[in-house]
Coordinates of C-alpha atoms (C1' of nucleotides) in Angstrom, one line a residue:
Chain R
X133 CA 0.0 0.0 0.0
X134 CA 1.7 3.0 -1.1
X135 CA -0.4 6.3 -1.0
X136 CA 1.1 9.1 -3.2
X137 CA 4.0 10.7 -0.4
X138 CA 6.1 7.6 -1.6
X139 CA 8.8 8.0 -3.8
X140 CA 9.1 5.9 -6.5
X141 CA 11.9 3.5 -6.0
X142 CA 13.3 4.5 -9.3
X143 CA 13.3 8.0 -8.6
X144 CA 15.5 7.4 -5.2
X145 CA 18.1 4.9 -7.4
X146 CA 18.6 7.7 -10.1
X147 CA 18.9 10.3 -7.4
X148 CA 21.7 8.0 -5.8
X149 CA 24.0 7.5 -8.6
X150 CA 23.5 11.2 -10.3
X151 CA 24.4 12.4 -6.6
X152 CA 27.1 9.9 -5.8
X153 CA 25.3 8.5 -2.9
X154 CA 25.5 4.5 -4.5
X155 CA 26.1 2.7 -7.5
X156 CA 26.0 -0.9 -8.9
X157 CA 28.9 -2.8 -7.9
X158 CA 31.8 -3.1 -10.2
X159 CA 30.2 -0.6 -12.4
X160 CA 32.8 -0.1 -15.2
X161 CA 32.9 -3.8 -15.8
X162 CA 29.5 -4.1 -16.1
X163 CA 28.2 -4.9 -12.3
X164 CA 28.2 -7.3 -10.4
X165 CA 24.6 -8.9 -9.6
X166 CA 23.4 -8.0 -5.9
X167 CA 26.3 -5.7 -5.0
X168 CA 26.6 -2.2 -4.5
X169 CA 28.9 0.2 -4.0
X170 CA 28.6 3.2 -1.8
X171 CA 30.1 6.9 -3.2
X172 CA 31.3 10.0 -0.9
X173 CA 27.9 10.9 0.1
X174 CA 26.7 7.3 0.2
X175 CA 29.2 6.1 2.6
X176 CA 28.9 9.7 5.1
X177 CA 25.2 8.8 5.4
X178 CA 26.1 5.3 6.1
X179 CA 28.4 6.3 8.5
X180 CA 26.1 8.4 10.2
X181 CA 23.6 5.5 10.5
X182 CA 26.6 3.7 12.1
X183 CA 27.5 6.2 14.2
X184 CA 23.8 7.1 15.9
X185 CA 22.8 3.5 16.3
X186 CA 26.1 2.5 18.2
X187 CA 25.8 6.0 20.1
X188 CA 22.2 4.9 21.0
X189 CA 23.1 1.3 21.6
X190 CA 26.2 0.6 23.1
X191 CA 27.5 4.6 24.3
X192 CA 23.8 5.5 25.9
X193 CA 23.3 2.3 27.6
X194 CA 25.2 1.0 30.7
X195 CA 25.0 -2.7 30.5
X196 CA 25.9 -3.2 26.4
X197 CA 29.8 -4.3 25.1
X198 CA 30.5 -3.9 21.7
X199 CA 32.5 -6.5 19.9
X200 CA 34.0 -6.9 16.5
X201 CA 34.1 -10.8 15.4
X202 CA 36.1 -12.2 12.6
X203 CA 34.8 -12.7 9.3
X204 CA 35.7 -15.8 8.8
X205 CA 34.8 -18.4 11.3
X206 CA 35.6 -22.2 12.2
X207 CA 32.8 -24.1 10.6
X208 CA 31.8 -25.6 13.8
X209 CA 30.3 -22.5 14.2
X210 CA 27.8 -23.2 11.4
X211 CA 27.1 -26.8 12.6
X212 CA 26.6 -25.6 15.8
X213 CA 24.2 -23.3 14.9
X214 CA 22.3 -25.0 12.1
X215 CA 23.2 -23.2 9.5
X216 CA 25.0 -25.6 7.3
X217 CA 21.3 -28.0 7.7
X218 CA 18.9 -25.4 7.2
X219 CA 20.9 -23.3 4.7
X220 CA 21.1 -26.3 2.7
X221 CA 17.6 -26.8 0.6
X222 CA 17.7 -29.9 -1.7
X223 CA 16.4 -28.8 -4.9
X224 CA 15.1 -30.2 -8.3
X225 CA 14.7 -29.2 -11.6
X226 CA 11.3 -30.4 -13.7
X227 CA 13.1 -31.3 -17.5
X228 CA 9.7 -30.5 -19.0
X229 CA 8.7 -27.1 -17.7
X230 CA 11.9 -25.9 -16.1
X231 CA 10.4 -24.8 -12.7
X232 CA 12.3 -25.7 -9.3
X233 CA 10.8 -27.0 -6.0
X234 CA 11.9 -28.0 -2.9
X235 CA 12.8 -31.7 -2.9
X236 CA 11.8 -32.1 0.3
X237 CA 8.3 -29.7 0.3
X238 CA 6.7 -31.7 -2.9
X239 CA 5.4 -35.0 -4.4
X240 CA 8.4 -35.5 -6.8
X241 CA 6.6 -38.3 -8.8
X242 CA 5.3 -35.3 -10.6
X243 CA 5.8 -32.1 -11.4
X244 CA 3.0 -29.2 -9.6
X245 CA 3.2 -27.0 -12.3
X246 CA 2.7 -28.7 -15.3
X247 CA 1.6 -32.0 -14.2
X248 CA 4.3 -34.4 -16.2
X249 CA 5.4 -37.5 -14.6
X250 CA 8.8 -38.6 -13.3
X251 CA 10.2 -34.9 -14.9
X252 CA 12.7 -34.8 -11.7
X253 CA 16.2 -36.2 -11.5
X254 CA 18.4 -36.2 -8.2
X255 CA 18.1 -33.4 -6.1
X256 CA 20.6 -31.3 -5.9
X257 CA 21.6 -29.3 -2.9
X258 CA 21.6 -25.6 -2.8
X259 CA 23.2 -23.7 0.3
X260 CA 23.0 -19.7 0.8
X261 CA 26.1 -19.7 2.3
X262 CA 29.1 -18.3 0.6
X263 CA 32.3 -21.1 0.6
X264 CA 35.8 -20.3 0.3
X265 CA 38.9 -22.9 1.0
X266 CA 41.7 -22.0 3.7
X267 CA 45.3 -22.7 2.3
X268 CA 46.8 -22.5 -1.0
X269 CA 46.5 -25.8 -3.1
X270 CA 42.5 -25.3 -2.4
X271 CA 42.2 -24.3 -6.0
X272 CA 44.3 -26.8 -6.9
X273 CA 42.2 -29.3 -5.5
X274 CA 39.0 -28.1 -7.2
X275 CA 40.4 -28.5 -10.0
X276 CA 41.5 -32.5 -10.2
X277 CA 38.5 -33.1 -8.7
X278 CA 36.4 -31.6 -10.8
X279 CA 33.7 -34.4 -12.4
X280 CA 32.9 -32.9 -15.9
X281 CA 36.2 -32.8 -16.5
X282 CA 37.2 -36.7 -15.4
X283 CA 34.1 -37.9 -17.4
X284 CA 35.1 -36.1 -20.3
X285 CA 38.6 -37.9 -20.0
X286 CA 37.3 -41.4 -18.8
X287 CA 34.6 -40.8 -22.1
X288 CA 37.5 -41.4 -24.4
X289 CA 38.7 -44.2 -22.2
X290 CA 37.1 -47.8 -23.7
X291 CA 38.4 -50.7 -21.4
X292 CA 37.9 -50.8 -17.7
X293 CA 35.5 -47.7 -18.1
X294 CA 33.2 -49.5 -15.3
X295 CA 35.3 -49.4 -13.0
X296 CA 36.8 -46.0 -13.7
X297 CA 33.5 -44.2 -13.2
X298 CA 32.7 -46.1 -9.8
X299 CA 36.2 -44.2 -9.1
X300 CA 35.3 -41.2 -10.3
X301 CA 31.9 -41.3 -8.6
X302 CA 33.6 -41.9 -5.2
X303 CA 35.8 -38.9 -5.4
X304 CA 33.4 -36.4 -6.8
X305 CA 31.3 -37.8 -3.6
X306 CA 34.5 -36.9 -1.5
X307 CA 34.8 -33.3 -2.6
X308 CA 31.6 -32.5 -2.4
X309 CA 32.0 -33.1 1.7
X310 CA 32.9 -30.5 3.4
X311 CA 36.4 -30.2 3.6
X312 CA 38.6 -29.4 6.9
X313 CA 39.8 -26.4 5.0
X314 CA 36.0 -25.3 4.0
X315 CA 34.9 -22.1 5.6
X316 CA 31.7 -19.8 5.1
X317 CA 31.5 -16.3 4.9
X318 CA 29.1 -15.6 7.7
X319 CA 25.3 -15.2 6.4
X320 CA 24.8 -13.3 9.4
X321 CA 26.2 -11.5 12.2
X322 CA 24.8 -12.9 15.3
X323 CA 27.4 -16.0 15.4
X324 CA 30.4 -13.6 16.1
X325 CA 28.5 -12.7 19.0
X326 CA 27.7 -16.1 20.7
X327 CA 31.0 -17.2 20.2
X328 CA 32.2 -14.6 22.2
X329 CA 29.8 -14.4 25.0
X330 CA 32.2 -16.2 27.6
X331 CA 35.2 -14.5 26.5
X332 CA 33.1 -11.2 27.5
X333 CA 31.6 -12.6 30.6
X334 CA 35.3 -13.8 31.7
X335 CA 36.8 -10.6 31.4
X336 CA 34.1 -8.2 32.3
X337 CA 31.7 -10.5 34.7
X338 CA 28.7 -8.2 33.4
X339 CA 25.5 -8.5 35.1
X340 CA 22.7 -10.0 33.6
X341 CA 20.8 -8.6 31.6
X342 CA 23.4 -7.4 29.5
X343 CA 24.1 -7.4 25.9
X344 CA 26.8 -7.5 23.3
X345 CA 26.4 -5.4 20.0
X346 CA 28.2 -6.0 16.6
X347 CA 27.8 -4.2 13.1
X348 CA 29.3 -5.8 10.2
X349 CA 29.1 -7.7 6.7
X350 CA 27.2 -10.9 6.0
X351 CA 27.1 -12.7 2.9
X352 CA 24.2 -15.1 1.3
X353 CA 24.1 -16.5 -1.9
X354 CA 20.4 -15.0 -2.9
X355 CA 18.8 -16.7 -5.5
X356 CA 17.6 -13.6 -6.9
X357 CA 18.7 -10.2 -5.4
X358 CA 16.3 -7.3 -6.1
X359 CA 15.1 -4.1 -5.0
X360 CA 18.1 -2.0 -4.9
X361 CA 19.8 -2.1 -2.1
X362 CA 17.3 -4.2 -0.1
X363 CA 18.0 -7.8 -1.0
X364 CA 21.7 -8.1 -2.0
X365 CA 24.5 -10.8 -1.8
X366 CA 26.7 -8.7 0.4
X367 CA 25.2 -6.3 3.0
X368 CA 25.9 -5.1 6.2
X369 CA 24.0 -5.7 9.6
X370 CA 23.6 -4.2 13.0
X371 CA 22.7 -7.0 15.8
X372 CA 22.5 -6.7 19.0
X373 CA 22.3 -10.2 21.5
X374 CA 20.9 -9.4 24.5
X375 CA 21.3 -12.1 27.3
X376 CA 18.8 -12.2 30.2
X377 CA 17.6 -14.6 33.3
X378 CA 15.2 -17.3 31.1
X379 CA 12.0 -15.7 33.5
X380 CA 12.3 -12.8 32.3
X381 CA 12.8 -12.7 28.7
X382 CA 9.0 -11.2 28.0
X383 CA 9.8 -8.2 30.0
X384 CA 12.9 -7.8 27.9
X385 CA 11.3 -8.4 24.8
X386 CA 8.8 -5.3 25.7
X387 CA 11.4 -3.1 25.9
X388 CA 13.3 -3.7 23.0
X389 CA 9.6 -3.1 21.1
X390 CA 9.8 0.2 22.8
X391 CA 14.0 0.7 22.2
X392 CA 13.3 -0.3 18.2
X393 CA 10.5 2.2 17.9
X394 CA 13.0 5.2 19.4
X395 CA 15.3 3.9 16.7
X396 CA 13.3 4.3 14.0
X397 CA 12.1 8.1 15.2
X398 CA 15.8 8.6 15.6
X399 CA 16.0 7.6 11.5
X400 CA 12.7 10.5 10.9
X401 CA 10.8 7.6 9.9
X402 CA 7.3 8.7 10.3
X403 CA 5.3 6.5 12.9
X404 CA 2.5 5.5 10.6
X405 CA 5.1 3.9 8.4
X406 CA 6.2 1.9 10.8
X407 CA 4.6 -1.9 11.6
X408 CA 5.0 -4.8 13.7
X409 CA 4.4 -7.9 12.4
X410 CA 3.8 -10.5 15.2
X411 CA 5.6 -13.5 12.8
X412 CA 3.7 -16.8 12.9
X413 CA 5.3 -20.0 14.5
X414 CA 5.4 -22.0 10.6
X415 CA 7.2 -18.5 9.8
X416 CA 9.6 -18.4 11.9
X417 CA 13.2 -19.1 11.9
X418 CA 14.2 -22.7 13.2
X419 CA 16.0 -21.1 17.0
X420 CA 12.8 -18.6 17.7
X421 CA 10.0 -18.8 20.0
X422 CA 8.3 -15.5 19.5
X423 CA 9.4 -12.4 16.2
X424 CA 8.4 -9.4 15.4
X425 CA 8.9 -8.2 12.2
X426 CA 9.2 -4.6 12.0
X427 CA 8.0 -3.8 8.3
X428 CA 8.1 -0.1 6.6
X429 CA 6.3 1.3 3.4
X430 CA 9.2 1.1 1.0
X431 CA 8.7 2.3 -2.5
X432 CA 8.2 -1.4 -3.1
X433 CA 5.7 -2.3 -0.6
X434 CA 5.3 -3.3 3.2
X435 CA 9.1 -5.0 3.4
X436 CA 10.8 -6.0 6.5
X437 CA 13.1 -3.3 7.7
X438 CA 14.4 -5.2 10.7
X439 CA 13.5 -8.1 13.2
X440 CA 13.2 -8.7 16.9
X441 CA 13.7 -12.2 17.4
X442 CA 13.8 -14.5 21.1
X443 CA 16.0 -16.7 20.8
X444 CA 15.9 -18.9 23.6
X445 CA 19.3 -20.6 24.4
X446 CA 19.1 -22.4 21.7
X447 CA 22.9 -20.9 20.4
X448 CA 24.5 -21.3 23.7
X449 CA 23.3 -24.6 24.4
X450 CA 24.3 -25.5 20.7
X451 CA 27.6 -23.8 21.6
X452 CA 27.8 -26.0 25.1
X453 CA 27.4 -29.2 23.2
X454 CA 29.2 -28.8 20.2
X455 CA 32.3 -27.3 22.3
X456 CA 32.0 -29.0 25.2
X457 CA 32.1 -25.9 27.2
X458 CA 30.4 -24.6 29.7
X459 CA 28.1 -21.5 28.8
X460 CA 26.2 -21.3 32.6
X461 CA 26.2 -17.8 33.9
X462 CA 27.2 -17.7 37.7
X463 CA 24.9 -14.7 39.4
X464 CA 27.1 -13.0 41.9
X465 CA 24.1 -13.3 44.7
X466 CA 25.3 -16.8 45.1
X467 CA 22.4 -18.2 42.9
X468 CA 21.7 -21.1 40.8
X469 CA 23.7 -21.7 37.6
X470 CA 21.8 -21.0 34.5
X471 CA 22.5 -20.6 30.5
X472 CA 21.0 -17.0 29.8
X473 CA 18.3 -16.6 27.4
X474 CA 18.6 -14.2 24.3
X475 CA 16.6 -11.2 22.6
X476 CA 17.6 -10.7 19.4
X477 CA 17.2 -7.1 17.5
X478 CA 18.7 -7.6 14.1
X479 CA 19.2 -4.3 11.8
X480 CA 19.8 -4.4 8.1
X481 CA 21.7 -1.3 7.6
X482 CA 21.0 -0.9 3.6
X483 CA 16.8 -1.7 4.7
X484 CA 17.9 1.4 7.4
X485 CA 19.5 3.7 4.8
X486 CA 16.8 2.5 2.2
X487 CA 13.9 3.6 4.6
X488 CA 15.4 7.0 5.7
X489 CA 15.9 8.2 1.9
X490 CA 12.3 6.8 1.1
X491 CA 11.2 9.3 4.4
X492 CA 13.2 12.0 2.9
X493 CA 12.3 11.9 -0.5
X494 CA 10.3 14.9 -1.1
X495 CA 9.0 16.7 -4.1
X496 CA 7.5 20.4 -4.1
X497 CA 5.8 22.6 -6.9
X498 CA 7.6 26.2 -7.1
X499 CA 6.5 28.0 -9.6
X500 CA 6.2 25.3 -12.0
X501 CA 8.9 23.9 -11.3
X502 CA 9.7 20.6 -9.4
X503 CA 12.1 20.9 -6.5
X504 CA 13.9 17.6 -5.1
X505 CA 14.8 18.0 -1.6
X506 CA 16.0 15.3 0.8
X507 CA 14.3 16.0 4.4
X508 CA 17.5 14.0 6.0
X509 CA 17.3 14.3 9.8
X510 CA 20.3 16.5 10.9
X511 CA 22.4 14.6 12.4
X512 CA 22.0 11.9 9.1
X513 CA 22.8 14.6 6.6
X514 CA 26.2 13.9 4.7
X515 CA 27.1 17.6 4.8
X516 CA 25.5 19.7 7.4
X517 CA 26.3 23.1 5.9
X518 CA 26.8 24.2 2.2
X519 CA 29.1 27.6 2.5
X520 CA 29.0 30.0 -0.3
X521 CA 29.7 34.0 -1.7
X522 CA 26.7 35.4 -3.2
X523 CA 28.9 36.0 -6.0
X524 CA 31.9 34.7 -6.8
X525 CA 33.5 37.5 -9.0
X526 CA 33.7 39.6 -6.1
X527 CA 37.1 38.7 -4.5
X528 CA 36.3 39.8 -1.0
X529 CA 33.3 37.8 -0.7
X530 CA 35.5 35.0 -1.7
X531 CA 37.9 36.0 0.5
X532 CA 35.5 36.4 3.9
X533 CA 33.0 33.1 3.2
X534 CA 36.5 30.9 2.5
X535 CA 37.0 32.3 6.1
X536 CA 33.7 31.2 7.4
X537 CA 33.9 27.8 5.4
X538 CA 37.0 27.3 7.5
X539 CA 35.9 28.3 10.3
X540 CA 32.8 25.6 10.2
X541 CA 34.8 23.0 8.9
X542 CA 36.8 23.1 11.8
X543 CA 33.6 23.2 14.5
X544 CA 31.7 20.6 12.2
X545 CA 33.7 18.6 9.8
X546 CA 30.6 17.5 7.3
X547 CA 31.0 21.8 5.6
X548 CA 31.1 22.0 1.9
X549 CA 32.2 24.8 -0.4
X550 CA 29.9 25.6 -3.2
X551 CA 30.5 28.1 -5.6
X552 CA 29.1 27.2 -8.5
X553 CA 26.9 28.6 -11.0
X554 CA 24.3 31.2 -9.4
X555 CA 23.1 30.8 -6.2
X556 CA 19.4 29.3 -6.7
X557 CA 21.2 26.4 -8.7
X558 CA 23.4 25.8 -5.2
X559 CA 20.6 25.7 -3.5
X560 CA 18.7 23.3 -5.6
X561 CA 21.8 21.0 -5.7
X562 CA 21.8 21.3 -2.1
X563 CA 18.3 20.2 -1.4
X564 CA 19.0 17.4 -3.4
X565 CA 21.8 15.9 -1.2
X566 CA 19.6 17.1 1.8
X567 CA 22.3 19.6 3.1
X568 CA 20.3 21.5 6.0
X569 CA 21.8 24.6 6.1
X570 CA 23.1 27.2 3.2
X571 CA 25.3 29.7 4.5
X572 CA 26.1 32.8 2.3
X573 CA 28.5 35.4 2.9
X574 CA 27.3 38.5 0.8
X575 CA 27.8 42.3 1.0
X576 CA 26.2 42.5 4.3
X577 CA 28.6 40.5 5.9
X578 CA 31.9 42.8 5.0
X579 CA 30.1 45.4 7.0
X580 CA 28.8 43.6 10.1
X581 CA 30.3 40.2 9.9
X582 CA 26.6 38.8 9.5
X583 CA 25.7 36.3 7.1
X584 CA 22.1 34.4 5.6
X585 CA 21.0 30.7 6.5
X586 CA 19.0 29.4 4.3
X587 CA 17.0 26.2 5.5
X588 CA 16.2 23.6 3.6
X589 CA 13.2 22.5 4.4
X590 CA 11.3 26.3 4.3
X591 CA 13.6 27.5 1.6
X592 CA 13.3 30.7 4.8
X593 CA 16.6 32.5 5.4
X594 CA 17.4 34.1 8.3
X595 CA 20.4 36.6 9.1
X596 CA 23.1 35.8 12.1
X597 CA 26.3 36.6 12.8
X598 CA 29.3 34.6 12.1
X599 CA 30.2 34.2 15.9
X600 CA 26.9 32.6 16.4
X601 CA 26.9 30.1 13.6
Chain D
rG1155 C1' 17.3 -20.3 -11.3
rC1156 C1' 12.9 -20.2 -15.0
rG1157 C1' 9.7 -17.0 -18.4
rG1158 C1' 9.0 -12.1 -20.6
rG1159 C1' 11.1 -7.2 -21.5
rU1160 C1' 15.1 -3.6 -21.8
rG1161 C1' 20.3 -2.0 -22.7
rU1162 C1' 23.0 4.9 -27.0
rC1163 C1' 27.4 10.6 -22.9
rG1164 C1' 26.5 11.1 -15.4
rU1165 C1' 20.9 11.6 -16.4
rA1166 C1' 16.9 11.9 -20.0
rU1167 C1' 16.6 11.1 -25.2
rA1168 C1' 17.0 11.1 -31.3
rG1169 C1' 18.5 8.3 -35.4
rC1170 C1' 20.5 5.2 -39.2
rG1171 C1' 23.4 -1.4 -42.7
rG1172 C1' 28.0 3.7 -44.7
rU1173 C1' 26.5 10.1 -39.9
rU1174 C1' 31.8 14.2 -37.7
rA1175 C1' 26.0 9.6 -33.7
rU1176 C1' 21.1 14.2 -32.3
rU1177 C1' 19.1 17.2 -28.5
rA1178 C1' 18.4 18.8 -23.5
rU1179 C1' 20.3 18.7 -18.8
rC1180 C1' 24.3 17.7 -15.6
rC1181 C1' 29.5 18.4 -15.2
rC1182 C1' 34.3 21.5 -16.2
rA1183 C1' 36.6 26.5 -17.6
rG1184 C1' 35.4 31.6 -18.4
rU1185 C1' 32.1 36.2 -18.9
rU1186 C1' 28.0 38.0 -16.3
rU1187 C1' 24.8 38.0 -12.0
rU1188 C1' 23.3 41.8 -4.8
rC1189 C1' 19.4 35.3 -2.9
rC1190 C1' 16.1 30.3 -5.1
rA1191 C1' 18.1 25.8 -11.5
rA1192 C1' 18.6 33.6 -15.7
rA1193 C1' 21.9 34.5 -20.0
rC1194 C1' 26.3 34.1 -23.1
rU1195 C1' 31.1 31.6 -24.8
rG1196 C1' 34.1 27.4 -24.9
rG1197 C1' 35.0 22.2 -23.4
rU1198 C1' 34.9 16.8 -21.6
rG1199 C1' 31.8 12.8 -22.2
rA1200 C1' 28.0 7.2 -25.0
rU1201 C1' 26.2 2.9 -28.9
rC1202 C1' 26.8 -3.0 -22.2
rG1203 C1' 30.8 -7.1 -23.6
rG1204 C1' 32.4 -11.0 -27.0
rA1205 C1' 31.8 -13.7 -31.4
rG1206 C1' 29.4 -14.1 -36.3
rU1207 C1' 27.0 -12.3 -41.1
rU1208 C1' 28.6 -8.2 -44.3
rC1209 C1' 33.0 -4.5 -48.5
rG1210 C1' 31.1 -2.0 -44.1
rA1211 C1' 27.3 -3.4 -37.7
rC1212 C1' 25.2 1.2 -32.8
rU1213 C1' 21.6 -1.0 -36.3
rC1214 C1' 20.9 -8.0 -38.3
rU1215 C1' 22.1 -13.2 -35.8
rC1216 C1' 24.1 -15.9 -31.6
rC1217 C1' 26.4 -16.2 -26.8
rG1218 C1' 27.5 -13.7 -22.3
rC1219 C1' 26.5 -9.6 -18.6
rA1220 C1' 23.4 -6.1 -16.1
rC1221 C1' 18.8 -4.0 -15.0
rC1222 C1' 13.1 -4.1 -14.9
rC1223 C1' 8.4 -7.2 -14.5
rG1224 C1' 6.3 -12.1 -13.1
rC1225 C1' 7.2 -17.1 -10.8
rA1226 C1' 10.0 -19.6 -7.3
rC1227 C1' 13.2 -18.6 -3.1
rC1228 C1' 13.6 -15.5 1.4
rA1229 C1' 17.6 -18.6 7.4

RNA sequence: GCGGGUGUCGUAUAGCGGUUAUUAUCCCAGUUUUCCAAACUGGUGAUCGGAGUUCGACUCUCCGCACCCGCACCA
């Protein structure tokens, strides 16, 4: 349901690249499917996002530890947590129509779509997870092992060919284990955090409930990514585990409802785009007892923008058994052991950035003519001020706003110098990038030190002096 | 991954089996300009990639790639 105050998606992508906020991944060479790559203003909104949910988060709260977990983990970890199981769907191909199913969701005697019989060969298994090999000679290895290759050479081979396939059938079975040298680029975040969760209580013996908070890059192999920025092979998430006493995990959960909806505020989402979605148990992930699904209106519908998922201890209990060590929290009142329970709040930060520009897109009539103007919160803007002369033929105007540029870059870093073409065009190009505030130094200024600040949102400008700015 | 569509300067577009590949805008340099995309001058910049057909391909054919729509998938 989209009513007329959202953007259309295609109007926020052009706006992207023709601003350098983001553009297709490996762009000269074509792209890259499901990548993208972030320009100058791009990556200081990104880093803004960053910055006020780890402010908000970790810096504001009292009882949160930020951590930053490898990449790259031992693939126990994915056992452990059921990744490499539930990541892994068999699936089959019909040879008559073409359409793929789920081995393991159908009737495979014959095909649901069009209705053909014994259309299916083996399943084949699909896993969303990203592999790589540790060491050198992995590449090597593929290579040798590689089964069109050793049929195409045991094709041209007449005698013994029996036996020779039964040999080539038992090493392409081999390979397709996973090797000790296989490892997964994490499909998502949380993993880095369990893993450390008794290095953490060791060294800092927090009290429960605490939490530990990590941003970073997953990977998953989408079938199909779509949508911009939303569904994409590479993206980066914001997760926060937050451990408490297995009694008290519904009081927990209520406040992280209450903690998600500051957070989107804090992103100008407005309130009525915002919706829980109280998941279903046949919808929800294999670890969680209750979700909530915190959808937006994006330009492409009601999507999920982020998730707030009890986990149980279903990962440290996972961890326990697979490790062999203990994950029982000792309460410093002399209590019983337990294994802390987890709430789960679990940000997409390209679903974040994609939601604040859809809340900021905004188009106006003046006089005929459209403007484009991001309504960024402040402290999300890429630059904060825009500093230019009224005229730039007029050396000391030059002279006195490079002063005052200066002057503001040192106070607030994000300051950019515009000079371009006449003044309305700098402050349409501006809007457009959502800059707040327009400074202008003109004649006004050599005489009282004074200068304009034009706002974006009004277009109003009002007169200060430099010492106040 | 399947089916359908699309692919020309950054953006939006025109056109053609042989062009110096059109136009606007953006961008860059300059003139001008006392507050909301004014004007003028000059400039950079594109036929998605690879094969094939042809004397000659941006144009036709095939194969890739990317994007859009639908299906499926979505821990």
């Amino acid at each position: 349901m989209s009513d007329q105050n959202t953007p259309k998606l295609e109007d926020i992508v052009s706006l992207c690249k023709r601003r350098g906020f983001i553009f297709p991944g490996s762009d000269v060479y074509g792209g890259l499917s499901g990548t993208w790559d972030y320009g100058p203003l791009g990556v200081a909104l990104k880093r803004n996002v960053m910055e006020l949910w780890w402010k908000m988060f970790v810096e504001d709260a009292d009882n949160m530890y930020g951590i930053d977990a490898a990449i790259l983990m031992n693939q126990k970890v994915w056992q452990a947590s059921g990744h490499v199981d539930t990541f892994t769907d068999p699936l089959v191909e019909c040879s008559n129509c073409h359409g793929r199913f789920r081995a393991d969701k159908i009737d495979t005697s014959k095909c649901p779509t069009c209705g053909k019989s014994d259309t299916f060969g083996d399943p084949k298994q699909f896993n969303m997870m990203f592999e790589t090999k540790i060491g050198p000679l992995a590449h090597e290895r593929e290579l040798i092992l590689s089964e069109e290759f050793l049929r195409g050479l045991l094709d041209k081979l007449d005698e013994n060919g029996e036996v020779q396939y039964k040999m080539v059938d038992e090493i392409h079975r081999g390979s397709s284990d996973v090797g000790a040298n296989t490892v997964y680029l994490r499909p998502e975040t949380a993993q880095g955090i369990f893993t450390n969760y008794k290095n953490v209580v060791d060294t800092f013996y927090p009290d429960v409930p605490f939490g530990l908070a990590q941003q970073g890059k997953a990977f998953r192999n989408e079938i199909s990514p779509r949508d911009f920025v939303f569904r994409s092979r590479e993206f980066e998430q914001m997760e926060i585990e937050y451990f408490v006493h297995p009694d008290n995990w519904e009081t927990a959960f209520e406040e992280w409802v209450a903690k998600v909806h500051d957070w989107c505020r804090a992103l100008g989402l407005p309130d009525e785009s915002v919706h829980e979605l109280e998941v279903p148990e046949a919808d929800r992930a294999h670890y969680s007892k209750r979700t909530i699904d915190f959808e937006f209106d994006f330009p492409i519908g009601r999507e999920e923008l982020l998730g707030l998922a009890y986990r149980t201890d279903f990962d440290l209990q996972n961890i326990q058994r697979v490790s062999g060590k203990s994950m029982e929290y000792r309460p410093k009142d002399g209590g019983e052991l337990y294994v802390p329970h987890v709430i789960e709040p679990s940000f997409g930060l390209e679903r974040a950035i994609m939601a604040v520009l859809t809340a900021a897109y905004t188009e106006d009539e003046v006089n005929d003519e459209k403007r484009i103007y991001l309504k960024l919160p402040e402290h999300l803007a890429p630059v904060k001020y825009a500093v230019s002369p009224l005229l730039k033929n007029k050396p000391e105007l030059v002279e006195k706003a490079k002063e005052v540029y200066a002057q503001l870059k040192k106070q607030h870093g994000a300051v950019m110098w515009d000079d371009n073409g006449n003044i309305g065009k700098r402050y349409r190009r501006q809007d457009e990038i959502g800059t707040p505030y327009c400074v202008v130094i003109d004649f006004q200024t050599l005489e009282d030190n004074t200068v304009t600040i034009r706002n974006r949102d009004t277009t109003e400008q009002t007169r200060t002096s430099i010492s106040e700015l």
